[in-house]
Coordinates of N, CA, C and O in Angstrom, one line a residue:
X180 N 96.2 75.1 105.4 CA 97.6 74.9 105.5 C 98.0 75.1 107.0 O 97.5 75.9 107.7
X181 N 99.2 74.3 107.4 CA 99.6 74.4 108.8 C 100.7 75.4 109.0 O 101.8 75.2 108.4
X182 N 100.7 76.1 109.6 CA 101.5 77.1 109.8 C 102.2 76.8 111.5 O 102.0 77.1 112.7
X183 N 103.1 75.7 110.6 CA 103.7 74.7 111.8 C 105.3 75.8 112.1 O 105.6 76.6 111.2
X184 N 106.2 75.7 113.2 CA 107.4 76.4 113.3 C 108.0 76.7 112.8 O 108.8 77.6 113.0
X185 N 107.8 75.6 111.5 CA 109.5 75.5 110.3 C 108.6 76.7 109.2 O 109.3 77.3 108.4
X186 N 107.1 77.0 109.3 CA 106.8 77.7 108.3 C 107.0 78.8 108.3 O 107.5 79.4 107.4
X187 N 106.7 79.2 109.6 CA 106.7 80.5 110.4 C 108.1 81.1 110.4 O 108.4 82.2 109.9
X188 N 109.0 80.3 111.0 CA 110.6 80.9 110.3 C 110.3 81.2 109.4 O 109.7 82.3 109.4
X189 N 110.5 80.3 108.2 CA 110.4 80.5 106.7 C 109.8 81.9 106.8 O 110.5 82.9 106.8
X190 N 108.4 82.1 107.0 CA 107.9 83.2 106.7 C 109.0 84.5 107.1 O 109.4 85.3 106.3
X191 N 109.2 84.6 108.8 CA 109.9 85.2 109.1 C 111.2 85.9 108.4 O 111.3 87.1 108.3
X192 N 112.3 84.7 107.9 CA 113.3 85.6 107.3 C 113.1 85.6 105.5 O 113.9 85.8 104.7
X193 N 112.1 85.5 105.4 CA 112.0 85.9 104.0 C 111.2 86.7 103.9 O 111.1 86.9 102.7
X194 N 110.4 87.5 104.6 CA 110.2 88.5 105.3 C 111.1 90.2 105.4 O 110.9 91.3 105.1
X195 N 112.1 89.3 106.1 CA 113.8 90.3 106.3 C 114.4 89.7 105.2 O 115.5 90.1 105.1
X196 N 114.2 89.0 104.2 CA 115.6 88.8 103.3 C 115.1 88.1 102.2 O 115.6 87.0 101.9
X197 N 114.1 88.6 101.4 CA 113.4 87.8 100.2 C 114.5 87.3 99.1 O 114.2 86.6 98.2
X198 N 115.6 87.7 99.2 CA 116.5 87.3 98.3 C 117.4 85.9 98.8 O 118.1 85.1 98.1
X199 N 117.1 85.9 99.6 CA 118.3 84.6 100.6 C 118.2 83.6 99.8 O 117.1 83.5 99.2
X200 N 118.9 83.0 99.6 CA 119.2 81.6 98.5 C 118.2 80.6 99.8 O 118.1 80.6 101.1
X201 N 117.7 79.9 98.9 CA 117.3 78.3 99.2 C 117.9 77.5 99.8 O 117.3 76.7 100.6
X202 N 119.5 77.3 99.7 CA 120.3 77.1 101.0 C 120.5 77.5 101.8 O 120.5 76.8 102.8
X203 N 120.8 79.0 102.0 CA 120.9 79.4 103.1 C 119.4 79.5 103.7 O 119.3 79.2 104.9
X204 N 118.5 79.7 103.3 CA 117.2 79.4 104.1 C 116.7 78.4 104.9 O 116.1 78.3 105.9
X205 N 117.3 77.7 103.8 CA 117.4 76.0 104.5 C 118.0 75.3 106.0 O 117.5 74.5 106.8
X206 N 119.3 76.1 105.8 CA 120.5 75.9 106.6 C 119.5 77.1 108.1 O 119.8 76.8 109.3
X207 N 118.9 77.9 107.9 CA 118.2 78.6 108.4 C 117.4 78.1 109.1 O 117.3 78.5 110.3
X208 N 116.7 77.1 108.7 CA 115.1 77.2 109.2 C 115.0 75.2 109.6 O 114.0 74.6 109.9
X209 N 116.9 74.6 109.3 CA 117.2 73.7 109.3 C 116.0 72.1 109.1 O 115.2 71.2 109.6
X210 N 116.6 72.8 108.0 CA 115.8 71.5 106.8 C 116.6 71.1 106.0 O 117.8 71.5 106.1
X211 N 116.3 70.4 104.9 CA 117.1 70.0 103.7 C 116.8 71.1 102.4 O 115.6 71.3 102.3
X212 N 117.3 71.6 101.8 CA 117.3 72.3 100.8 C 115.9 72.1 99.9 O 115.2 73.0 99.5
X213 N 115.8 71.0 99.6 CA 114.7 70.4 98.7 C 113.3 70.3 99.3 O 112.3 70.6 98.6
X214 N 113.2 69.9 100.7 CA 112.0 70.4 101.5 C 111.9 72.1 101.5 O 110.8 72.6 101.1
X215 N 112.8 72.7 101.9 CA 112.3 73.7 102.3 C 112.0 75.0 101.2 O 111.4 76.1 101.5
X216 N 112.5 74.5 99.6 CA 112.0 75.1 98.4 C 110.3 74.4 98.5 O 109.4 75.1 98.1
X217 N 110.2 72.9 99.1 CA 108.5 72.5 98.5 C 107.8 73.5 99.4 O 106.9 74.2 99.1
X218 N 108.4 73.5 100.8 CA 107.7 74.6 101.9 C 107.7 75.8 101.3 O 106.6 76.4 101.7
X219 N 108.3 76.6 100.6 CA 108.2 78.1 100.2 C 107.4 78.0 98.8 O 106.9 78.9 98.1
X220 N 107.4 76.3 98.6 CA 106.3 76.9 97.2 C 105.0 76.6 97.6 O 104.1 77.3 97.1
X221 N 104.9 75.6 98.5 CA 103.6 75.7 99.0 C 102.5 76.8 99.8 O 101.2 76.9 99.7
X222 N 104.0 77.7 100.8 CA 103.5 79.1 101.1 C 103.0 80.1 99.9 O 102.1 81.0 100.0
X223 N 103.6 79.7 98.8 CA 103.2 80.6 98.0 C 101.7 80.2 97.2 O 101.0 81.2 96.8
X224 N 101.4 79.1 96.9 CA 100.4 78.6 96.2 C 99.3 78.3 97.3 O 98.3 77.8 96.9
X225 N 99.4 78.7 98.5 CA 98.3 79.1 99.0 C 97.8 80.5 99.8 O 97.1 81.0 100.7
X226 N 98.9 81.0 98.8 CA 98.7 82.6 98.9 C 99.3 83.6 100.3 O 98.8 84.7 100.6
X227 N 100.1 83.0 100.7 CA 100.7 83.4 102.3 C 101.8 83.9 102.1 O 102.3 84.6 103.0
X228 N 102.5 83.7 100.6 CA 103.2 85.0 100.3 C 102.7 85.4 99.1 O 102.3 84.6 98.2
X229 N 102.6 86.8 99.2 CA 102.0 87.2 97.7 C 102.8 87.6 97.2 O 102.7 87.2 96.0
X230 N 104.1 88.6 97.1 CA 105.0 89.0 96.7 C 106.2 89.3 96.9 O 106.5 89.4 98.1
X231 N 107.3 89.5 95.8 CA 108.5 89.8 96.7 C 109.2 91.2 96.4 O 109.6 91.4 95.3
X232 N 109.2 91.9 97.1 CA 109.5 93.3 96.9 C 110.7 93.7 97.3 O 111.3 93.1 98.1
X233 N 111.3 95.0 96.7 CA 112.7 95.5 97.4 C 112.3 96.7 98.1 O 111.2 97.3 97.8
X234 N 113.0 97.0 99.1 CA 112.2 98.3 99.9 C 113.6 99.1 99.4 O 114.7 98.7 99.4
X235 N 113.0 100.5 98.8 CA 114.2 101.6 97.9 C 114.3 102.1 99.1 O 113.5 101.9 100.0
X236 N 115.4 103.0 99.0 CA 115.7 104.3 99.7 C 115.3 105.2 98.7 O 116.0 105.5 97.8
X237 N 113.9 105.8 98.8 CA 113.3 106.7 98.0 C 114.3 108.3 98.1 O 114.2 108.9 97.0
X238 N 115.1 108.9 99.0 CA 115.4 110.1 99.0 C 116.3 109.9 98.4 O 116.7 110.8 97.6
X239 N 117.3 108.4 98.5 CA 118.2 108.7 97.5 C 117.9 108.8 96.0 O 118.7 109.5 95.3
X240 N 116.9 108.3 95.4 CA 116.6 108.4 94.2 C 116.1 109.4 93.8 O 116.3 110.0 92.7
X241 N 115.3 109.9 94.8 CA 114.2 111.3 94.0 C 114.0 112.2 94.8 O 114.1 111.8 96.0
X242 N 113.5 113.7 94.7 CA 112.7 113.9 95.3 C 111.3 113.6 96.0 O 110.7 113.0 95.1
X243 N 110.6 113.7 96.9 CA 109.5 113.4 97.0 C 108.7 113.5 98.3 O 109.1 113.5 99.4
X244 N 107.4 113.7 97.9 CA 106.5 114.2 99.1 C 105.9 113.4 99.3 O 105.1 113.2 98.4
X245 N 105.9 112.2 100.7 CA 104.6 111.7 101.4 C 103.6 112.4 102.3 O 103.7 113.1 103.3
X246 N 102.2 111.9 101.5 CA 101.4 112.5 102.3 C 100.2 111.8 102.8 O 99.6 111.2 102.0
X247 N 99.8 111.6 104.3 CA 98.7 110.4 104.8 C 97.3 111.5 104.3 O 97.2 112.7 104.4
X248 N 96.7 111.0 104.0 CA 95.4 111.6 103.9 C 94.1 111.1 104.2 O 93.7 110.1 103.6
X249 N 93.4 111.8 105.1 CA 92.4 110.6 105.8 C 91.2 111.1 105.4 O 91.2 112.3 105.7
X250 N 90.2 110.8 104.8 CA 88.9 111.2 103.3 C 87.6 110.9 104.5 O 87.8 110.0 105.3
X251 N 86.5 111.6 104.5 CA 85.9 110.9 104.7 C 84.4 111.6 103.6 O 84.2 112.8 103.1
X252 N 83.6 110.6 103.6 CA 82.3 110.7 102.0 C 81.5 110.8 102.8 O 81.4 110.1 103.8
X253 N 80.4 112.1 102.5 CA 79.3 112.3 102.9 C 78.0 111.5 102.2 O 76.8 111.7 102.3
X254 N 78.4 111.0 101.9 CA 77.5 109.8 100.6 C 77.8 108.3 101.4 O 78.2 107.5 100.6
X255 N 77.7 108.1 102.1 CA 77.9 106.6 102.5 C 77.5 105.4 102.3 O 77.6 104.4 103.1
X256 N 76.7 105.3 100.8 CA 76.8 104.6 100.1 C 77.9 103.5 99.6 O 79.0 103.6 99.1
X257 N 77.0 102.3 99.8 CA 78.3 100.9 98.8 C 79.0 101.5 97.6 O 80.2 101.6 97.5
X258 N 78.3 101.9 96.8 CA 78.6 102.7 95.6 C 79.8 103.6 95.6 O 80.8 103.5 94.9
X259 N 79.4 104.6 96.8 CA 80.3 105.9 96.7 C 81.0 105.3 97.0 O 81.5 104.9 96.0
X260 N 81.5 104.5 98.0 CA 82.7 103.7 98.6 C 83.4 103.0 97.4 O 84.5 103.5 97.1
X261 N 83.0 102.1 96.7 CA 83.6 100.9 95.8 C 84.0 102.5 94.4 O 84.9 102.2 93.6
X262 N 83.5 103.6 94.3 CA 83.7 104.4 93.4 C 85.0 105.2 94.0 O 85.9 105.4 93.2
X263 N 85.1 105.5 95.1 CA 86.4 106.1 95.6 C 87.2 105.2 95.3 O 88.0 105.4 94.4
X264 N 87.1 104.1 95.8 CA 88.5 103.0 95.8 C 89.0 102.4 95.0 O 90.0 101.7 95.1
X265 N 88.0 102.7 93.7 CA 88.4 102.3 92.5 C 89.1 103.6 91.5 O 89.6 103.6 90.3
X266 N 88.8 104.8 92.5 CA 89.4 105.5 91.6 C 90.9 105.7 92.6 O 91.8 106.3 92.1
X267 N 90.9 105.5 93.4 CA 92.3 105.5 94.4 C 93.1 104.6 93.9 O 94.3 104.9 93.9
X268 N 92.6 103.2 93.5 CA 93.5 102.5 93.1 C 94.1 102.5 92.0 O 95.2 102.0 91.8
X269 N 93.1 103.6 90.4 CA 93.8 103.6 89.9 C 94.9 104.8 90.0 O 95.5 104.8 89.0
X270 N 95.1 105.4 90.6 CA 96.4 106.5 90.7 C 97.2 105.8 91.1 O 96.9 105.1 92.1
X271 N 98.1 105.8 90.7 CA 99.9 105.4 90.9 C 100.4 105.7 92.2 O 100.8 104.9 93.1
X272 N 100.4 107.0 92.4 CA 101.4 107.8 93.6 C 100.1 106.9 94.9 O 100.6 106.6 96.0
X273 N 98.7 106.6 94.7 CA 97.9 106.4 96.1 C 99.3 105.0 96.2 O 99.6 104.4 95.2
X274 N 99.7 104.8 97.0 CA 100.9 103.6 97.3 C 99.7 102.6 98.4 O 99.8 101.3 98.5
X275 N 98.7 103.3 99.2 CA 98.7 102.8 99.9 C 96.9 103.3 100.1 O 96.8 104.5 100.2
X276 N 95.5 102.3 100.2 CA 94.2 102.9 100.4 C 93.7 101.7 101.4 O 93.8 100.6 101.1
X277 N 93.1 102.3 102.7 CA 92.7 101.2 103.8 C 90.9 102.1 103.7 O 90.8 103.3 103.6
X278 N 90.1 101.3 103.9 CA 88.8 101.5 104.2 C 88.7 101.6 105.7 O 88.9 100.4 106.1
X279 N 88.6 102.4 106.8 CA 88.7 102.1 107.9 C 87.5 102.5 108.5 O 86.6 102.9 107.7
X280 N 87.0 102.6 110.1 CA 86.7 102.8 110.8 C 86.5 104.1 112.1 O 87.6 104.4 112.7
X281 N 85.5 104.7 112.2 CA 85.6 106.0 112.7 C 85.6 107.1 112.2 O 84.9 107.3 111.2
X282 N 86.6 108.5 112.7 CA 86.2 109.7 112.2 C 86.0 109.5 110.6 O 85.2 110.3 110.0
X283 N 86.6 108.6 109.9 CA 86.6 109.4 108.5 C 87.0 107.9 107.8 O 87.3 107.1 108.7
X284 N 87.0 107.5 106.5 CA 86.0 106.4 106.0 C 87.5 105.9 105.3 O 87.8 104.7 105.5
X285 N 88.3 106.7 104.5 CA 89.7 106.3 104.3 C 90.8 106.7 104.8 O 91.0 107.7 105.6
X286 N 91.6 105.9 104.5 CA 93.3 106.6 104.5 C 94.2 106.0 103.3 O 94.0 105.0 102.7
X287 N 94.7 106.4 103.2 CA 95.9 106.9 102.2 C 96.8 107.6 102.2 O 96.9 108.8 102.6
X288 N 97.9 106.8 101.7 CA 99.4 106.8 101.7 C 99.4 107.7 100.2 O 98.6 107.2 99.3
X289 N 100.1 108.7 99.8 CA 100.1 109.0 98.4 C 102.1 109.6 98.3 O 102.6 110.5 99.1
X290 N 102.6 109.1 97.5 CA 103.8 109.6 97.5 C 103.9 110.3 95.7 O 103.7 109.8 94.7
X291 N 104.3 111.4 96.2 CA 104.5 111.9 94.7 C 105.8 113.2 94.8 O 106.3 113.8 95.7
X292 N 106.0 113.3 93.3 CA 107.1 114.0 93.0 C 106.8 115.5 93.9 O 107.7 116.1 94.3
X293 N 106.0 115.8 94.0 CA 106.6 117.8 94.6 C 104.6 117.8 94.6 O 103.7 117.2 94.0
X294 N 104.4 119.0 95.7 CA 103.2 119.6 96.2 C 102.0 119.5 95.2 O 101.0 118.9 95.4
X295 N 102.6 120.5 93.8 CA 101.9 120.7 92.7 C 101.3 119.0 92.2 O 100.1 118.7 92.2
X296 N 102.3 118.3 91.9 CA 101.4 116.3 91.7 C 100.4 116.4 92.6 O 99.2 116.5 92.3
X297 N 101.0 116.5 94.3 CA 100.0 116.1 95.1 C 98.5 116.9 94.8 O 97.4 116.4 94.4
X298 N 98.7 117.7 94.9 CA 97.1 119.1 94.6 C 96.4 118.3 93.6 O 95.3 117.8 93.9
X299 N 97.2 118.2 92.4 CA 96.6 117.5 90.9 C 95.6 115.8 92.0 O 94.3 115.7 92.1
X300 N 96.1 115.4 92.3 CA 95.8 114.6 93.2 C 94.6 114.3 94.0 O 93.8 113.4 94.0
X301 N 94.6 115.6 94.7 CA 94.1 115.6 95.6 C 92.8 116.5 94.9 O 91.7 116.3 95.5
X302 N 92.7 117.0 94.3 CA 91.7 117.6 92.9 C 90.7 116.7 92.2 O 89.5 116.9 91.8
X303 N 91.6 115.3 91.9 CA 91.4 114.8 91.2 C 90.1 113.9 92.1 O 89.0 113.6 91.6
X304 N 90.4 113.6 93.2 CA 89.8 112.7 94.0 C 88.6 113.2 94.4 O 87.6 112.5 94.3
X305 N 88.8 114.8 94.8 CA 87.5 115.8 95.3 C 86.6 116.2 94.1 O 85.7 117.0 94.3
X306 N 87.0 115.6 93.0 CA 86.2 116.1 92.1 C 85.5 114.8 91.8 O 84.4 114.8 91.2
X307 N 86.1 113.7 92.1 CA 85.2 112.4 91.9 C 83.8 112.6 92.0 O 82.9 112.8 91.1
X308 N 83.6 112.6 93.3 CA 82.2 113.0 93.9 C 81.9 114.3 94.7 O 82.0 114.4 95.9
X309 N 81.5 115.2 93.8 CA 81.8 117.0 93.8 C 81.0 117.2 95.1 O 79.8 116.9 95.2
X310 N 81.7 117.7 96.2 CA 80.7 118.1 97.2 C 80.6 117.0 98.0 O 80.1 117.2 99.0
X311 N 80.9 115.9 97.9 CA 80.7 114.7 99.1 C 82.2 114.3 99.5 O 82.1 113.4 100.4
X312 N 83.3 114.6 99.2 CA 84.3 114.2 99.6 C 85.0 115.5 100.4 O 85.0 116.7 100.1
X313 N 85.6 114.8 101.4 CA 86.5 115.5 102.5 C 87.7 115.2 102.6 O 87.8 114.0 102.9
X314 N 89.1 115.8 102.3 CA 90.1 115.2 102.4 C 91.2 116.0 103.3 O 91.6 117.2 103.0
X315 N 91.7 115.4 104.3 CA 92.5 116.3 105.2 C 94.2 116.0 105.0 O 94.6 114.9 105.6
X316 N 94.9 116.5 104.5 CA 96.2 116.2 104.2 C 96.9 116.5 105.4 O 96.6 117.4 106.2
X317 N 98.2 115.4 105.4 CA 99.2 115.3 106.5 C 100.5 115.0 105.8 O 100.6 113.9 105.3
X318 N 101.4 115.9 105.7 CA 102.6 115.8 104.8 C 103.5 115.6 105.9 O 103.6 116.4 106.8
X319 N 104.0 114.7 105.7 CA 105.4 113.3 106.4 C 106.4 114.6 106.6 O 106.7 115.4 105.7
X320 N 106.7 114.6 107.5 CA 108.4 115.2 107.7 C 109.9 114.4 107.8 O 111.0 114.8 107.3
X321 N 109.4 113.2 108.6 CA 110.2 112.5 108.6 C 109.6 110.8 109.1 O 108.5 110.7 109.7
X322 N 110.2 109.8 108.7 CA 109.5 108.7 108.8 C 110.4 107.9 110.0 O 111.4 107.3 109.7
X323 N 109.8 108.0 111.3 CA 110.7 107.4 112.5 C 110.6 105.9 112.2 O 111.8 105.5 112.3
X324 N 109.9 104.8 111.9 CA 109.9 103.7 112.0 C 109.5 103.6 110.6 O 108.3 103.9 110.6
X325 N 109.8 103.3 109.4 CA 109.7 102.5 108.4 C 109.0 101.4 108.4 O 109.5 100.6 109.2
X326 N 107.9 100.8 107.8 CA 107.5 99.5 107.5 C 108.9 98.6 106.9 O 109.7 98.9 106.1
X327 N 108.6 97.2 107.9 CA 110.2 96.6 107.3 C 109.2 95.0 107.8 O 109.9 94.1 108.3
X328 N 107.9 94.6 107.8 CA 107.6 93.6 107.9 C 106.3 93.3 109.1 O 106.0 94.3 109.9
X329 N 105.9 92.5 109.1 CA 105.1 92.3 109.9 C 104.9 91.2 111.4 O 104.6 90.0 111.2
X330 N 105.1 91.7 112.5 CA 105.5 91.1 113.6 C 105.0 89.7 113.6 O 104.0 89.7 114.4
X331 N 105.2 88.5 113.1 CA 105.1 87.3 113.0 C 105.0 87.1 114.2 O 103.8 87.2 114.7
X332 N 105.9 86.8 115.1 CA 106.0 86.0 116.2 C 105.0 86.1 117.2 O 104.7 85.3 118.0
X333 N 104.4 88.0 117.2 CA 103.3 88.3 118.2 C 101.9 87.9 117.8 O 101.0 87.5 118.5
X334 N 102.0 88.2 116.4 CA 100.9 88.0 115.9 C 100.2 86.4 115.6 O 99.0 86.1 115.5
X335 N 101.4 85.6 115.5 CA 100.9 83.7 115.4 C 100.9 83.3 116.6 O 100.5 82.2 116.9
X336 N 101.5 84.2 117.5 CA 101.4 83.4 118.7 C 99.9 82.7 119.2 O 98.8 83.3 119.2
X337 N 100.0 81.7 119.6 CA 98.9 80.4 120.0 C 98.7 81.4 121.4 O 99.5 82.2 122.0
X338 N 97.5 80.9 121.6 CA 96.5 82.0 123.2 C 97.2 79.9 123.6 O 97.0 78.8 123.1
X339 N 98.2 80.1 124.7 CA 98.0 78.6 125.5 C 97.2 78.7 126.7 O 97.1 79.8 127.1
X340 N 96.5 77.8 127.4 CA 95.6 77.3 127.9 C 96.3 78.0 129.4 O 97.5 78.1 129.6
X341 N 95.4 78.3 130.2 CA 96.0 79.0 131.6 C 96.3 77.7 132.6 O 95.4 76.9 132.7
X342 N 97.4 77.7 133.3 CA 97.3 76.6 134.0 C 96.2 75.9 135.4 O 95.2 76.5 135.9
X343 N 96.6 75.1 135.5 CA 95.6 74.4 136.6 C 96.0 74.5 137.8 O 95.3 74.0 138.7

């Protein structure tokens, strides 16, 4: 699929504003109404949006503790790996599991109700694979920049040709 200017908008404020009516999107990204619902269903049926989510104000609702936690397995095995992340994925509170690169093999986002969940947690993980898992916890104080989207414009930007 071409991820021509009018898509990239598109992507862009539905992005910031997954709720925006189809007209105003339209009126947006100036098209006709009826193109620009086939353009957002086409984005979607080739998978370029996968979902549409609301971002909560979690403090207003609940209490709660974020904590980054960076793991790393003395087993570095396919196995131990696909066995962590299958058991990361199933816990609720992990919100968030990247396989990464360097000092230590994951990270994880885990938000849960109060310290005591987190422990249960973090128990639960270190007992997966007894003795091969390392888990260093980092509890959030405060969150200066929020995830609110993903920099489109830097990231599709075209490399143009250097002049002559």
């Amino acid at each position: 699929m071409t991820l021509d200017r009018i898509n990239r908008k598109i992507l862009s404020v539905l992005q910031q504003n997954a709720r925006i009516t189809n007209q105003a999107l339209a009126d947006k990204v100036s098209l006709s109404p009826s193109s620009c619902l086939n353009r957002v269903k086409k984005l979607e049926e080739e998978g370029l949006i996968d979902a549409y989510m609301a971002v909560l104000d979690l403090p207003s609702l609940c209490r709660s503790v974020t904590v980054i936690a960076t793991v790393s397995l003395k087993d570095q095995s396919t196995e131990a790996f696909k066995l962590f992340s299958k058991a990361a994925d199933e816990i609720p509170e992990v919100v968030e599991c990247y396989t990464v690169s360097g000092a230590f093999d994951f990270f994880l986002r885990i938000i849960a109700p109060d310290m005591q969940r987190y422990n249960a947690i973090n128990d639960r993980l270190l007992d997966l694979l007894a003795g091969q898992v390392n888990i260093s916890s980092h509890v959030v104080l405060e969150t200066g920049k929020p995830f609110r989207g993903y920099p489109l414009e830097q990231l599709l930007d075209e490399i143009k040709p250097a002049k002559k």
